[in-house]
Coordinates of N, CA and C in Angstrom, one line a residue:
M1 N 23.3 -27.1 -86.2 CA 23.1 -28.0 -86.0 C 22.0 -27.4 -85.1
S2 N 20.7 -28.3 -84.8 CA 19.7 -28.3 -83.9 C 19.7 -29.0 -83.0
I3 N 19.0 -28.6 -81.6 CA 19.4 -29.4 -81.0 C 17.4 -29.2 -80.4
T4 N 16.8 -30.7 -79.8 CA 15.1 -30.8 -79.6 C 15.3 -30.8 -78.2
K5 N 14.3 -31.1 -77.5 CA 14.5 -31.7 -77.1 C 12.9 -32.2 -76.1
P6 N 12.3 -32.8 -75.4 CA 10.8 -33.3 -75.4 C 10.4 -32.6 -74.7
N7 N 9.0 -32.1 -74.3 CA 8.3 -32.0 -72.4 C 8.2 -32.5 -71.6
T8 N 8.4 -34.1 -72.2 CA 7.7 -35.6 -71.1 C 8.7 -36.4 -69.7
F9 N 8.1 -36.2 -68.6 CA 9.3 -36.2 -67.3 C 10.2 -36.9 -68.1
L10 N 9.7 -38.9 -68.3 CA 10.3 -39.7 -68.6 C 11.6 -39.6 -69.4
S11 N 11.9 -38.5 -70.2 CA 12.5 -38.3 -71.2 C 12.9 -36.6 -71.2
S12 N 13.1 -36.8 -70.0 CA 13.6 -35.0 -69.4 C 14.9 -34.8 -69.6
S13 N 15.7 -36.2 -69.4 CA 17.2 -36.2 -70.0 C 17.5 -36.7 -71.5
V14 N 16.5 -37.2 -72.3 CA 17.1 -37.8 -73.7 C 16.7 -35.7 -74.7
S15 N 17.5 -36.1 -75.1 CA 17.9 -34.9 -75.8 C 18.5 -35.2 -77.8
A16 N 17.2 -34.5 -78.9 CA 18.0 -34.8 -80.4 C 19.5 -34.1 -80.6
I17 N 19.9 -34.1 -81.7 CA 21.5 -33.2 -82.0 C 20.9 -33.3 -83.5
S18 N 21.1 -32.8 -84.7 CA 20.8 -32.8 -86.1 C 22.0 -32.3 -87.0
G19 N 22.7 -32.6 -87.2 CA 24.0 -32.5 -87.8 C 24.8 -32.9 -89.4
T20 N 25.7 -32.3 -89.8 CA 26.6 -33.3 -90.8 C 28.4 -34.3 -89.8
V21 N 28.6 -35.5 -90.6 CA 29.5 -35.8 -89.7 C 30.8 -35.9 -89.8
S22 N 31.3 -35.8 -88.7 CA 32.4 -35.4 -89.6 C 33.7 -36.3 -88.1
N23 N 34.8 -36.4 -88.6 CA 35.4 -37.1 -87.4 C 35.6 -38.8 -87.5
F24 N 35.1 -39.4 -88.4 CA 34.2 -40.2 -88.6 C 34.5 -42.2 -87.9
N25 N 35.1 -42.5 -86.9 CA 35.8 -43.4 -86.5 C 34.7 -44.7 -86.3
N26 N 34.8 -45.7 -86.6 CA 34.1 -46.8 -86.2 C 35.9 -48.5 -85.6
E27 N 34.6 -48.9 -84.3 CA 35.9 -49.8 -83.6 C 34.6 -51.0 -82.9
I28 N 35.0 -51.7 -82.8 CA 35.2 -53.2 -82.5 C 35.2 -52.9 -80.9
L29 N 34.2 -53.8 -80.7 CA 34.5 -53.9 -78.6 C 34.2 -56.0 -79.3
E30 N 34.7 -56.8 -78.2 CA 34.6 -58.2 -78.4 C 34.8 -58.4 -76.8
Y31 N 33.8 -59.1 -75.8 CA 33.9 -59.8 -75.7 C 33.7 -61.4 -75.0
V32 N 34.9 -61.8 -75.1 CA 35.2 -63.7 -75.3 C 34.9 -64.3 -73.7
N33 N 34.1 -65.5 -73.5 CA 33.6 -66.0 -73.2 C 35.3 -67.0 -72.7
P34 N 35.7 -67.5 -70.8 CA 36.1 -67.6 -71.0 C 36.6 -68.8 -70.8
E35 N 35.3 -69.3 -70.5 CA 35.2 -71.2 -70.8 C 35.2 -71.2 -71.9
K36 N 35.3 -70.7 -72.8 CA 34.9 -71.8 -74.5 C 36.8 -72.6 -74.5
P37 N 36.0 -73.5 -75.3 CA 37.0 -74.3 -75.3 C 38.1 -73.4 -76.5
T38 N 39.0 -73.8 -75.9 CA 40.1 -73.3 -76.4 C 40.6 -73.4 -78.5
H39 N 40.1 -74.6 -79.1 CA 39.8 -75.4 -80.2 C 39.1 -74.3 -80.6
D40 N 37.0 -74.3 -80.4 CA 36.4 -73.7 -80.5 C 36.6 -72.9 -81.0
H41 N 36.5 -71.8 -82.7 CA 36.9 -70.6 -83.0 C 35.0 -69.6 -83.2
S42 N 34.0 -70.8 -82.7 CA 32.7 -69.7 -83.5 C 32.8 -68.7 -83.2
S43 N 31.4 -67.9 -83.7 CA 31.4 -66.7 -82.8 C 30.7 -66.5 -82.5
V44 N 29.0 -67.7 -82.7 CA 28.8 -67.2 -80.2 C 28.8 -67.1 -79.7
Y45 N 30.5 -67.7 -79.5 CA 31.3 -67.2 -78.6 C 31.3 -66.3 -78.0
Y46 N 31.4 -64.9 -78.7 CA 31.8 -63.7 -78.5 C 30.5 -62.3 -78.9
K47 N 30.8 -61.9 -77.9 CA 29.9 -60.9 -77.8 C 30.5 -59.2 -79.0
R48 N 29.9 -58.9 -79.6 CA 30.2 -57.9 -80.6 C 29.4 -56.6 -80.4
F49 N 30.3 -55.7 -80.3 CA 29.9 -54.4 -80.4 C 30.0 -53.4 -80.7
F50 N 29.8 -52.7 -81.7 CA 29.9 -52.5 -82.6 C 29.6 -49.9 -81.7
I51 N 31.7 -49.5 -82.1 CA 31.7 -48.5 -81.0 C 31.8 -47.2 -82.3
S52 N 30.3 -46.5 -82.5 CA 31.1 -45.0 -83.4 C 31.1 -43.4 -82.3
K53 N 32.8 -43.2 -83.1 CA 32.7 -41.8 -82.6 C 32.7 -41.7 -83.9
F54 N 32.2 -39.7 -83.7 CA 31.8 -39.0 -84.8 C 31.7 -37.9 -84.1
N55 N 31.8 -36.6 -84.9 CA 31.0 -34.9 -84.7 C 30.2 -34.2 -85.2
L56 N 28.9 -34.0 -85.0 CA 28.3 -33.4 -85.3 C 28.2 -32.0 -85.1
E57 N 29.1 -31.2 -85.7 CA 29.3 -29.1 -85.8 C 30.1 -30.1 -85.4
N58 N 30.3 -29.7 -83.4 CA 30.7 -29.6 -82.3 C 30.5 -29.8 -81.5
K59 N 30.4 -31.1 -81.5 CA 29.3 -32.0 -80.1 C 30.0 -33.2 -80.6
V60 N 30.1 -34.3 -79.9 CA 31.7 -34.8 -79.5 C 30.5 -35.9 -79.9
I61 N 30.5 -37.0 -80.8 CA 29.2 -38.1 -79.8 C 29.6 -39.7 -80.5
E62 N 29.4 -40.3 -79.2 CA 29.4 -42.2 -79.1 C 27.7 -42.8 -79.8
A63 N 28.6 -43.9 -80.1 CA 27.2 -44.7 -80.0 C 27.9 -46.6 -80.2
K64 N 26.6 -46.7 -79.0 CA 27.3 -48.4 -79.4 C 26.3 -49.5 -79.6
F65 N 26.6 -49.9 -81.1 CA 25.0 -50.5 -80.9 C 26.4 -52.2 -81.1
S66 N 24.7 -53.1 -81.5 CA 25.0 -54.9 -82.2 C 25.9 -54.3 -83.8
S67 N 25.2 -53.7 -84.2 CA 25.2 -54.0 -85.7 C 25.7 -52.6 -86.4
P68 N 26.6 -51.6 -86.6 CA 27.8 -51.0 -86.9 C 26.5 -50.1 -87.9
M69 N 26.7 -48.7 -87.2 CA 25.8 -47.8 -87.7 C 26.2 -47.5 -89.6
K70 N 24.8 -47.3 -90.3 CA 25.5 -47.0 -91.5 C 24.9 -45.3 -91.8
I71 N 26.5 -45.4 -91.2 CA 26.6 -43.3 -92.0 C 28.4 -44.0 -91.9
A72 N 28.6 -41.8 -92.6 CA 29.2 -41.7 -93.2 C 30.0 -40.8 -93.1
E73 N 31.0 -40.3 -93.3 CA 31.7 -39.1 -93.4 C 30.7 -37.9 -94.4
G74 N 30.6 -37.4 -93.5 CA 29.3 -35.9 -94.7 C 28.1 -36.5 -94.7
D75 N 27.7 -37.3 -94.1 CA 26.5 -37.3 -93.7 C 25.6 -36.9 -93.5
Q76 N 23.8 -35.9 -93.6 CA 22.9 -35.8 -92.8 C 22.6 -36.9 -92.0
I77 N 22.3 -36.7 -90.6 CA 22.4 -37.4 -89.4 C 22.0 -36.4 -88.2
T78 N 20.3 -37.1 -87.9 CA 19.8 -36.4 -86.4 C 19.9 -38.0 -85.7
V79 N 20.7 -37.8 -84.0 CA 21.8 -38.4 -83.9 C 20.2 -38.0 -82.1
S80 N 19.8 -39.4 -81.1 CA 18.8 -38.9 -80.2 C 19.7 -39.9 -79.1
G81 N 19.9 -39.4 -78.5 CA 20.2 -39.5 -77.0 C 20.4 -38.9 -75.6
Y82 N 21.8 -39.2 -75.4 CA 21.5 -38.4 -73.7 C 23.3 -37.9 -73.5
Q83 N 23.7 -37.3 -72.2 CA 25.2 -36.8 -72.7 C 25.5 -37.6 -71.2
K84 N 26.4 -37.7 -71.6 CA 27.6 -38.1 -70.7 C 28.8 -38.4 -70.9
D85 N 29.8 -37.4 -69.1 CA 30.7 -37.4 -69.5 C 30.9 -36.0 -70.0
N86 N 31.9 -36.2 -71.6 CA 31.6 -35.2 -72.5 C 31.7 -36.1 -73.8
A87 N 31.2 -37.2 -74.6 CA 29.5 -37.5 -75.0 C 28.7 -37.3 -75.7
F88 N 27.9 -37.5 -76.1 CA 26.7 -37.7 -76.2 C 26.4 -38.8 -76.5
Q89 N 25.1 -40.2 -76.2 CA 25.1 -41.6 -76.1 C 24.2 -41.2 -77.0
V90 N 24.1 -42.0 -77.8 CA 23.2 -42.3 -78.8 C 22.4 -43.7 -78.9
L91 N 20.6 -43.5 -78.6 CA 20.1 -44.3 -78.4 C 19.3 -45.1 -80.2
A92 N 19.0 -43.8 -80.1 CA 19.2 -44.5 -82.0 C 18.6 -42.7 -83.0
Y93 N 19.4 -43.5 -84.2 CA 19.1 -42.0 -84.7 C 18.4 -42.7 -86.5
S94 N 18.7 -40.8 -87.1 CA 18.3 -41.1 -88.9 C 19.2 -40.5 -90.0
N95 N 19.8 -41.5 -90.2 CA 21.1 -40.9 -91.3 C 19.0 -40.3 -93.0
Q96 N 19.6 -39.0 -93.0 CA 18.4 -38.3 -94.1 C 19.7 -38.6 -95.3
T97 N 20.4 -39.2 -95.0 CA 21.3 -39.1 -96.9 C 21.4 -40.3 -98.0
Q98 N 21.4 -42.0 -96.1 CA 21.1 -42.6 -96.7 C 19.6 -42.9 -96.2
D99 N 18.4 -42.6 -95.7 CA 17.9 -43.1 -95.6 C 17.4 -43.8 -94.7
V100 N 17.8 -43.9 -93.6 CA 18.2 -44.7 -93.4 C 17.7 -44.8 -91.0
I101 N 17.2 -45.2 -90.4 CA 16.6 -45.6 -89.3 C 17.3 -46.2 -88.4
N102 N 17.9 -46.4 -87.3 CA 18.0 -47.3 -87.0 C 17.3 -47.8 -85.0
N103 N 18.1 -48.0 -83.9 CA 17.8 -48.5 -82.6 C 18.3 -49.9 -82.4
E104 N 18.3 -49.4 -80.8 CA 18.9 -51.1 -80.5 C 16.9 -51.1 -80.0
S105 N 16.8 -52.6 -79.7 CA 15.8 -53.0 -79.3 C 15.3 -53.7 -78.4
W106 N 13.9 -52.2 -78.5 CA 13.3 -51.9 -76.5 C 12.7 -52.7 -76.1
I107 N 12.2 -54.0 -77.3 CA 11.1 -55.0 -77.3 C 11.9 -56.2 -75.9
V108 N 12.9 -56.0 -77.4 CA 14.1 -57.4 -75.6 C 14.3 -57.1 -75.3
L109 N 14.8 -55.4 -74.7 CA 14.9 -55.1 -73.0 C 13.4 -55.8 -72.8
C110 N 12.3 -54.9 -72.7 CA 11.4 -54.7 -72.2 C 10.9 -56.4 -72.2
F111 N 11.5 -57.8 -72.1 CA 11.2 -59.3 -72.8 C 11.9 -59.3 -71.1
G112 N 13.5 -58.5 -71.2 CA 14.6 -59.1 -70.1 C 14.2 -58.3 -69.1
A113 N 13.1 -57.6 -69.0 CA 13.1 -56.9 -67.7 C 11.5 -58.1 -67.1
L114 N 10.7 -57.9 -68.0 CA 9.9 -59.6 -67.3 C 10.4 -60.2 -66.7
F115 N 10.6 -60.7 -67.6 CA 11.6 -61.8 -67.0 C 12.2 -61.8 -65.3
F116 N 13.3 -61.3 -65.9 CA 13.6 -60.8 -64.8 C 12.4 -60.6 -63.7
F117 N 11.7 -59.5 -63.2 CA 10.7 -59.6 -63.0 C 10.0 -61.4 -62.3
A118 N 9.6 -61.6 -63.3 CA 9.2 -62.3 -63.1 C 10.4 -63.8 -62.2
V119 N 11.4 -64.3 -62.0 CA 12.3 -64.2 -61.3 C 11.6 -63.9 -59.9
A120 N 12.1 -62.7 -60.1 CA 12.0 -61.8 -58.6 C 10.6 -62.2 -57.9
I121 N 9.7 -62.1 -58.5 CA 8.0 -62.7 -58.0 C 8.2 -63.2 -57.4
G122 N 8.4 -65.1 -58.6 CA 9.1 -65.9 -57.7 C 10.2 -66.7 -56.3
L123 N 11.2 -65.0 -56.4 CA 12.1 -65.9 -54.7 C 11.6 -64.6 -54.2
L124 N 10.1 -63.9 -54.3 CA 9.9 -63.4 -53.2 C 8.7 -64.1 -52.5
N125 N 8.1 -65.5 -53.1 CA 7.4 -67.1 -52.6 C 8.0 -67.7 -52.6
S126 N 8.8 -67.1 -52.7 CA 9.4 -68.7 -52.0 C 9.8 -68.5 -50.4
E127 N 10.3 -69.6 -50.0 CA 10.1 -70.3 -48.3 C 11.4 -70.0 -48.0
L128 N 11.8 -69.9 -48.0 CA 13.9 -69.2 -47.9 C 14.2 -67.5 -47.5
V129 N 13.4 -67.2 -48.5 CA 13.3 -65.1 -48.5 C 11.7 -65.4 -47.5
L130 N 10.8 -66.1 -46.8 CA 9.9 -65.7 -46.1 C 10.5 -66.2 -44.8
E131 N 11.3 -67.5 -44.8 CA 12.3 -67.2 -43.1 C 13.8 -66.4 -42.8
G132 N 13.2 -65.9 -43.9 CA 14.2 -64.3 -43.3 C 15.8 -64.4 -43.4
A133 N 16.3 -66.0 -44.7 CA 17.5 -66.0 -45.3 C 17.7 -64.8 -46.4
I134 N 18.9 -64.7 -45.7 CA 19.6 -62.8 -46.5 C 20.2 -63.1 -48.0
I135 N 20.4 -64.5 -48.1 CA 21.3 -64.4 -49.6 C 19.5 -64.7 -50.5
P136 N 18.8 -64.7 -50.3 CA 16.9 -64.9 -51.3 C 17.0 -64.0 -51.6
K137 N 16.8 -62.9 -50.1 CA 17.3 -61.6 -50.0 C 17.6 -60.4 -51.5
L138 N 18.8 -61.2 -51.4 CA 20.4 -60.3 -52.7 C 19.9 -60.6 -53.1
F139 N 19.0 -62.0 -53.5 CA 19.0 -62.4 -55.4 C 18.0 -61.4 -55.4
L140 N 16.8 -61.4 -54.9 CA 14.7 -60.8 -55.2 C 15.6 -59.0 -55.2
F141 N 17.2 -58.6 -54.7 CA 16.3 -57.4 -54.1 C 17.5 -57.6 -56.2
G142 N 19.3 -57.8 -56.4 CA 19.2 -58.1 -57.4 C 18.4 -58.3 -58.9
F143 N 17.3 -59.1 -58.6 CA 17.0 -59.5 -60.1 C 15.6 -58.1 -60.2
T144 N 15.8 -57.6 -59.2 CA 14.4 -56.2 -58.6 C 15.0 -55.1 -59.4
L145 N 16.3 -54.6 -59.5 CA 17.4 -53.6 -60.0 C 17.9 -54.3 -61.6
V146 N 18.0 -55.6 -61.9 CA 18.0 -55.5 -63.6 C 17.0 -55.3 -63.8
A147 N 16.2 -55.1 -63.3 CA 14.5 -55.6 -64.5 C 14.0 -53.9 -64.0
L148 N 14.2 -53.9 -63.7 CA 14.1 -51.8 -63.1 C 14.7 -51.2 -64.3
Y149 N 16.4 -51.7 -64.3 CA 16.9 -51.1 -64.6 C 16.3 -51.4 -66.3
M150 N 16.1 -52.5 -67.3 CA 16.5 -52.8 -68.4 C 14.6 -51.7 -68.9
G151 N 14.4 -52.6 -68.4 CA 12.9 -51.4 -68.6 C 12.6 -49.8 -68.3
Y152 N 14.1 -48.6 -66.8 CA 14.0 -48.0 -68.5 C 14.4 -48.1 -69.1
R153 N 15.8 -47.9 -69.5 CA 16.0 -48.1 -70.6 C 15.3 -48.4 -71.7
A154 N 14.8 -49.5 -72.1 CA 14.0 -49.5 -73.3 C 12.5 -48.0 -72.8
L155 N 12.4 -48.2 -71.3 CA 11.2 -46.3 -71.6 C 12.5 -45.2 -72.7
L156 N 13.4 -45.1 -73.0 CA 14.7 -44.2 -73.4 C 14.3 -44.3 -74.5
I157 N 14.7 -45.8 -74.8 CA 15.2 -45.3 -76.2 C 13.5 -46.1 -76.6
R158 N 12.4 -46.0 -76.8 CA 11.2 -45.7 -77.2 C 10.9 -44.0 -76.7
E159 N 11.0 -43.5 -76.4 CA 11.5 -41.7 -76.0 C 12.2 -41.1 -77.7
A160 N 13.6 -42.0 -77.7 CA 14.5 -41.3 -78.5 C 13.7 -42.2 -80.0
I161 N 13.0 -42.9 -79.8 CA 12.1 -43.2 -81.6 C 11.6 -42.8 -81.4
K162 N 10.7 -41.6 -81.0 CA 9.7 -41.4 -80.5 C 10.4 -39.5 -81.2
L163 N 11.3 -38.9 -79.9 CA 12.3 -37.7 -80.4 C 12.5 -37.7 -81.9
L164 N 12.5 -38.7 -82.6 CA 13.4 -38.7 -84.4 C 12.5 -39.1 -85.1
S165 N 11.2 -39.5 -84.7 CA 10.3 -39.3 -86.1 C 8.9 -37.6 -85.7
S166 N 9.2 -36.6 -84.6 CA 9.4 -36.0 -84.6 C 9.4 -34.9 -85.4

């Protein structure tokens, strides 16, 4: 098992781990929209997350992606991400056995961050905020926080991808 860590400020919490997959377990987590009609079984109303838990040598790894990971027991893989609680959270992975590289879309997160930031700027210029109303200021604060989080998450995924390619 090898662990590499970059030297840049942004990615101080992002690292990469290589090893052989063992104790592989796949799960599906589904969220159902409570407002969907009971007779409609369309998948549009479901939000699925594929959770993969496994070990790389002696480290516990957990990955949550919108599509299932393309790994199997005994594959040689490299994962990049960060340590959270007792498990290493995967942002991107490279499976050398099956020749697969995958990650969540950092571009979509960037567009989402830009959208929330644009809404926050629109709120900033609204008359209610200028008059000092508290509710628009709370929305302004909330949209700004969401935009910053989405932008930060996108940058973390970019750093994880760069770490895999090095």
